PDB file of C-alpha atoms in Angstrom:
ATOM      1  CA  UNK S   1      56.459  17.447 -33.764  1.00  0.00           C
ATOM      2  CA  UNK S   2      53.377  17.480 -32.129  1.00  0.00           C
ATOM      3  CA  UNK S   3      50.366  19.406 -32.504  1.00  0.00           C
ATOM      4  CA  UNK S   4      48.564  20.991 -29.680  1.00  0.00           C
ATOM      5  CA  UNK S   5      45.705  22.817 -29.688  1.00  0.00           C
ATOM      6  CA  UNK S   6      44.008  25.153 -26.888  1.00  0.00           C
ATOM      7  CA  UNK S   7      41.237  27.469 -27.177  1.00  0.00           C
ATOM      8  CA  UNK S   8      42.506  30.477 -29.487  1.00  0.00           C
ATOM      9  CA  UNK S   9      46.238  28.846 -30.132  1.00  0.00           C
ATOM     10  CA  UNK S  10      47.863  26.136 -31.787  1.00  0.00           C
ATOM     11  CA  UNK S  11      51.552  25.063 -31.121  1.00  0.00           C
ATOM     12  CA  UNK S  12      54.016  22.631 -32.533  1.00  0.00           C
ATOM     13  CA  UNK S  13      56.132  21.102 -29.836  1.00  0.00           C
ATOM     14  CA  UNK S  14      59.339  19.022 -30.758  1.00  0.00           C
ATOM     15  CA  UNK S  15      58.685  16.836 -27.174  1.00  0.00           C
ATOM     16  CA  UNK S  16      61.864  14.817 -27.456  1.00  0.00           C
ATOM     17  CA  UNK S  17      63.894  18.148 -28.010  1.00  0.00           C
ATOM     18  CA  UNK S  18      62.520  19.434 -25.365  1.00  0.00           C
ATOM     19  CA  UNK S  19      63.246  16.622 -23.321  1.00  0.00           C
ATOM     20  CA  UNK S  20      66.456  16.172 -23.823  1.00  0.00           C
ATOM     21  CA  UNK S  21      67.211  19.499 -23.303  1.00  0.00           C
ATOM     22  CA  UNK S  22      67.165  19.121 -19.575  1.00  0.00           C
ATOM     23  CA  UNK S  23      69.147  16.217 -19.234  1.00  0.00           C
ATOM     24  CA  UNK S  24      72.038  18.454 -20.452  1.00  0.00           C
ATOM     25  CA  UNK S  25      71.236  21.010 -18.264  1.00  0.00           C
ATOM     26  CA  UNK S  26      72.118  22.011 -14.766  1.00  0.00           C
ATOM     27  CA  UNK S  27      69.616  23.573 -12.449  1.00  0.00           C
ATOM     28  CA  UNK S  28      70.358  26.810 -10.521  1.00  0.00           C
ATOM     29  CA  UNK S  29      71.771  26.086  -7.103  1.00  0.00           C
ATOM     30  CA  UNK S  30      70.821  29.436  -4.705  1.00  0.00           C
ATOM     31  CA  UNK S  31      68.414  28.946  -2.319  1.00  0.00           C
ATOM     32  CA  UNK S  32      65.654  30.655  -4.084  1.00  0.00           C
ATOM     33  CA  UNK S  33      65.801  28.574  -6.753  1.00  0.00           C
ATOM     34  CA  UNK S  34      66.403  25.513  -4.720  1.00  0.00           C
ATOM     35  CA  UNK S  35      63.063  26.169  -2.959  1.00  0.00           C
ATOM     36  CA  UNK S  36      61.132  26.606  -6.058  1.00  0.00           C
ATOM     37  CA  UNK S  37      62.310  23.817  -7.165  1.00  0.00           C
ATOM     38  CA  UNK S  38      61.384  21.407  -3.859  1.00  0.00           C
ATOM     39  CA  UNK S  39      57.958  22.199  -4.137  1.00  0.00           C
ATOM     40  CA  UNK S  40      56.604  23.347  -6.878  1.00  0.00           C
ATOM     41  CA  UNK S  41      55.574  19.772  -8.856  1.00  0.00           C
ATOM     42  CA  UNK S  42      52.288  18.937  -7.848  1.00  0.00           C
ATOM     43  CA  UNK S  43      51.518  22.704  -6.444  1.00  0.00           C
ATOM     44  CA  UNK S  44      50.075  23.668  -9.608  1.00  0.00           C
ATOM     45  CA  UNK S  45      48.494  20.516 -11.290  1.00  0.00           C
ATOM     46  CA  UNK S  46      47.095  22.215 -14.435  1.00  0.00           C
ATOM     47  CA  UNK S  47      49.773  24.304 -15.031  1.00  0.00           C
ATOM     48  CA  UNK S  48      51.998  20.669 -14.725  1.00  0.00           C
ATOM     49  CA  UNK S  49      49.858  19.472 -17.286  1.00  0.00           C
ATOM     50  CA  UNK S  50      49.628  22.481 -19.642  1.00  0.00           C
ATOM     51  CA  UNK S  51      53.638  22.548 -19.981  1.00  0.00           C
ATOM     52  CA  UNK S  52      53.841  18.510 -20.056  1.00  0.00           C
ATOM     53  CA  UNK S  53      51.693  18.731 -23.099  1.00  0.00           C
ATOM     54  CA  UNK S  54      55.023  20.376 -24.501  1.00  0.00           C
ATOM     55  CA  UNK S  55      56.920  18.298 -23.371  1.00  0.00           C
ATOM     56  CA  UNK S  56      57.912  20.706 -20.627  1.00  0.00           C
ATOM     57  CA  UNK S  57      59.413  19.943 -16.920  1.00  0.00           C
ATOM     58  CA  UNK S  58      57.743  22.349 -14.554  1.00  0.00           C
ATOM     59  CA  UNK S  59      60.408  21.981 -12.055  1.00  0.00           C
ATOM     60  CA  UNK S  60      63.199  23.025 -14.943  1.00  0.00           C
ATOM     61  CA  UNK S  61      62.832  26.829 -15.825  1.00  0.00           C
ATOM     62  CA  UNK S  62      65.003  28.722 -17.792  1.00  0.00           C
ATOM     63  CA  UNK S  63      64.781  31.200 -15.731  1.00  0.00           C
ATOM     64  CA  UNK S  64      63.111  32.454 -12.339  1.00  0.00           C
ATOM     65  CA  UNK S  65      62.430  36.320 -11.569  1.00  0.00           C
ATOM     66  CA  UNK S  66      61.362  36.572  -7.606  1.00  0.00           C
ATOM     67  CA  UNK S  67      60.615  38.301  -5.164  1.00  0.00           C
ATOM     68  CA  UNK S  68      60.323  38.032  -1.440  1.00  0.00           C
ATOM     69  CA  UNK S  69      56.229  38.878  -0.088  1.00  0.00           C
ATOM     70  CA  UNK S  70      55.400  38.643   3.541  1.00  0.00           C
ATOM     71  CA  UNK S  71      55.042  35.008   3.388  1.00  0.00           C
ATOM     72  CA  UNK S  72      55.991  33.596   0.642  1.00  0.00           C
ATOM     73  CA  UNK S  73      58.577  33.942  -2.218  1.00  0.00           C
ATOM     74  CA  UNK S  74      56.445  34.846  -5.513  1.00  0.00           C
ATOM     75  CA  UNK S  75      57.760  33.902  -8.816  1.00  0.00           C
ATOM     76  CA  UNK S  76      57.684  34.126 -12.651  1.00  0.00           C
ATOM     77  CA  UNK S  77      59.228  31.391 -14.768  1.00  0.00           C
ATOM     78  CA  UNK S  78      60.164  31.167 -17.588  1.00  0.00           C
ATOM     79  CA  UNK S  79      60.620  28.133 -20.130  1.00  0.00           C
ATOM     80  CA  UNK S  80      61.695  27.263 -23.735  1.00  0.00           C
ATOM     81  CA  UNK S  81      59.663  25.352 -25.965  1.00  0.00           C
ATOM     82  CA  UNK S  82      61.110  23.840 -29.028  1.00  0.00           C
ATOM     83  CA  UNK S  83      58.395  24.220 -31.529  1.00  0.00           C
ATOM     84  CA  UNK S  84      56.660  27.017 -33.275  1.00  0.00           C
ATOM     85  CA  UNK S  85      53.341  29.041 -32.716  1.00  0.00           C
ATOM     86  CA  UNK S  86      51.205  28.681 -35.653  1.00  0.00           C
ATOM     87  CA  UNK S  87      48.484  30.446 -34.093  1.00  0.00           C
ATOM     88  CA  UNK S  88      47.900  32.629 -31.359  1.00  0.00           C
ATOM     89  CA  UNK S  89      44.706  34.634 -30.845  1.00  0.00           C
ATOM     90  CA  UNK S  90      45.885  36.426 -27.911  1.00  0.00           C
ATOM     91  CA  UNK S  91      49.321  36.416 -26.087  1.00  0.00           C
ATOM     92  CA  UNK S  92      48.269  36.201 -22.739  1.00  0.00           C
ATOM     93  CA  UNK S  93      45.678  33.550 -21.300  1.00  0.00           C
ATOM     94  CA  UNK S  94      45.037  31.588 -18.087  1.00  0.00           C
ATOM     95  CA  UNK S  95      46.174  28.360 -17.433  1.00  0.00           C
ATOM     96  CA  UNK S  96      43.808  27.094 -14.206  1.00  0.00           C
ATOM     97  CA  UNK S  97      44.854  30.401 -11.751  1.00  0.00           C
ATOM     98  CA  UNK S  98      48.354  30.912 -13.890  1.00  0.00           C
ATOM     99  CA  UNK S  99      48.301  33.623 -15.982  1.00  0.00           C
ATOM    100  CA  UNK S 100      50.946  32.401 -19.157  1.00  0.00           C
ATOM    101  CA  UNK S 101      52.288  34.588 -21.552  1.00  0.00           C
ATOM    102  CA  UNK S 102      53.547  32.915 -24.627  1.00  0.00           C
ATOM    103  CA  UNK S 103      56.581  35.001 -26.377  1.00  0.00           C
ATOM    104  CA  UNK S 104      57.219  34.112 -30.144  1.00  0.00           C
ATOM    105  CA  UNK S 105      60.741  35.721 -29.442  1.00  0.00           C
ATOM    106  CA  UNK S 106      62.457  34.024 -26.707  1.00  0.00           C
ATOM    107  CA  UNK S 107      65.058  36.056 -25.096  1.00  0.00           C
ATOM    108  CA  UNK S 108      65.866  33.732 -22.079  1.00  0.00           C
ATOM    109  CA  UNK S 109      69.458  32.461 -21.796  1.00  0.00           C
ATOM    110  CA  UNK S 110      68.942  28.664 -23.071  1.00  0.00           C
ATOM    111  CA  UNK S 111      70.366  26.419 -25.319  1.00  0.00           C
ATOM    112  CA  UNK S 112      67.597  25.466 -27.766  1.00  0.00           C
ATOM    113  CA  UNK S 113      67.880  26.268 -30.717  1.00  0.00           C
ATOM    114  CA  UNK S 114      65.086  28.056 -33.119  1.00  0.00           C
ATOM    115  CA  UNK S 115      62.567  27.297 -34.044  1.00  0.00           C
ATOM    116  CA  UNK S 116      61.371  28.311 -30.184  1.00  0.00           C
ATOM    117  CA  UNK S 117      59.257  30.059 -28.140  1.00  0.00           C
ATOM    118  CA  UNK S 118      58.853  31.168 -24.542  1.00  0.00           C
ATOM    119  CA  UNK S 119      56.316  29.994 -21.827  1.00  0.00           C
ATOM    120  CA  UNK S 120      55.991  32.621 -19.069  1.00  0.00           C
ATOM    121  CA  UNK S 121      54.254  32.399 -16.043  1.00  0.00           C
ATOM    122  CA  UNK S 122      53.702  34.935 -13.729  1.00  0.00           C
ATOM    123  CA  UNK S 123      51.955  34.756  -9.922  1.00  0.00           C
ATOM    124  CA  UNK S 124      53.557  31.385  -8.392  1.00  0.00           C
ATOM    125  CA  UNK S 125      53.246  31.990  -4.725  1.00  0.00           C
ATOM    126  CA  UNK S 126      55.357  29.429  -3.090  1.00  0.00           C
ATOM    127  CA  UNK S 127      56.194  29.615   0.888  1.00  0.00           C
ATOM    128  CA  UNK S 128      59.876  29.355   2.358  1.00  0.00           C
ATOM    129  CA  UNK S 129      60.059  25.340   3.112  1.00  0.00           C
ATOM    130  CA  UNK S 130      63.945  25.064   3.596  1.00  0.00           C
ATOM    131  CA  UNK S 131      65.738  24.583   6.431  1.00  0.00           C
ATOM    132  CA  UNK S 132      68.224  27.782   6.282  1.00  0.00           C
ATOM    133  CA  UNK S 133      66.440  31.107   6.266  1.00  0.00           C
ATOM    134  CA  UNK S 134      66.646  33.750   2.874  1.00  0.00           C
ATOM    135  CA  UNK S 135      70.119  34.938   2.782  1.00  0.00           C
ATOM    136  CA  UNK S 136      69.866  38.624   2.920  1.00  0.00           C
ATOM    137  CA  UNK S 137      72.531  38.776   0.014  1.00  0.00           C
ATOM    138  CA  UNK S 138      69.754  36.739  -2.173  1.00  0.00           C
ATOM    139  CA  UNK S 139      66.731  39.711  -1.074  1.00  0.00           C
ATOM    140  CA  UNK S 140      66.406  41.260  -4.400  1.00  0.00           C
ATOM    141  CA  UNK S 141      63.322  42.469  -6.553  1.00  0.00           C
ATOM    142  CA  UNK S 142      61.693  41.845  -9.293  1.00  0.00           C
ATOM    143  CA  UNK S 143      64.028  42.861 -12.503  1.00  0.00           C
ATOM    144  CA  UNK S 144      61.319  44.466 -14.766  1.00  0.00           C
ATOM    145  CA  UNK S 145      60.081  42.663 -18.182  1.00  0.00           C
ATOM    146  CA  UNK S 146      59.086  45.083 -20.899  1.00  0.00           C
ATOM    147  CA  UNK S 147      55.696  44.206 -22.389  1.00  0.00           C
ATOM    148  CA  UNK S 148      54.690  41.512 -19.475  1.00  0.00           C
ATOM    149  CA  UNK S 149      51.360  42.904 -17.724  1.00  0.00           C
ATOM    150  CA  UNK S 150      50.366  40.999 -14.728  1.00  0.00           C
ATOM    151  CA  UNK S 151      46.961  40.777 -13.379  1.00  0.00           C
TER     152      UNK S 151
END
């Protein structure tokens, strides 16, 4: 386990767990998720870094939550950690322009196993890059998360 260590929190993150949890897991293959996934390394350098500390691919959520804006797609996503918190001042904090919520009770369909803990992040703004336009059977809204607060 590793310990990491930001302003008001420390973690413990199990990196090789977390690892090899993706390479036994598929990614979604709609469209929305398909153009998260083709752009988002890179988009958001230190929120890249922030979950790589952890062990964490950024292109690998456990889930995505979207919703279509004028121009681009906006998105929360949502990853398991295998760890545990062993401190955490406050819940909610910025990560460069990300605000991250980190949930001590991960609800999330995954396969870790506990000890874990959730890593969400909420206002990833990411334009439509692929070739074939939003089906209109995929145009659906936000599903509301009890206790998340955006800002």
């Amino acid at each position: 386990m590793k310990k990491i260590e930001r302003d008001k929190a420390i973690f413990l993150s199990d990196i090789e767990a977390n690892q090899e949890y993706y390479q036994h897991n598929s990614l979604c293959s709609c469209s929305v998720c398909r153009n998260f996934y083709a752009q988002i390394s890179g988009k958001y350098q230190e929120l890249e870094d922030f979950l790589l500390e952890f062990g964490v691919d950024i292109v690998r959520p456990d889930e995505l939550v979207w919703t279509e804006a004028e121009e681009t797609i906006d998105y929360i996503a949502m990853y398991t950690v295998k760890g545990d918190v062993l401190f955490l001042e406050e819940k909610e904090f910025l990560v460069g322009e990300q605000n991250i919520m980190v949930d001590e009770t991960v609800n999330f369909p995954n396969e870790q196993v506990s000890p874990c803990f959730g890593i969400t992040v909420f206002s990833i703004s990411l334009p439509w890059v692929l070739d074939k336009s939003l089906p209109h059977s995929q145009k659906k809204r936000w599903r509301l998360l009890k206790g998340i607060k955006r800002s």
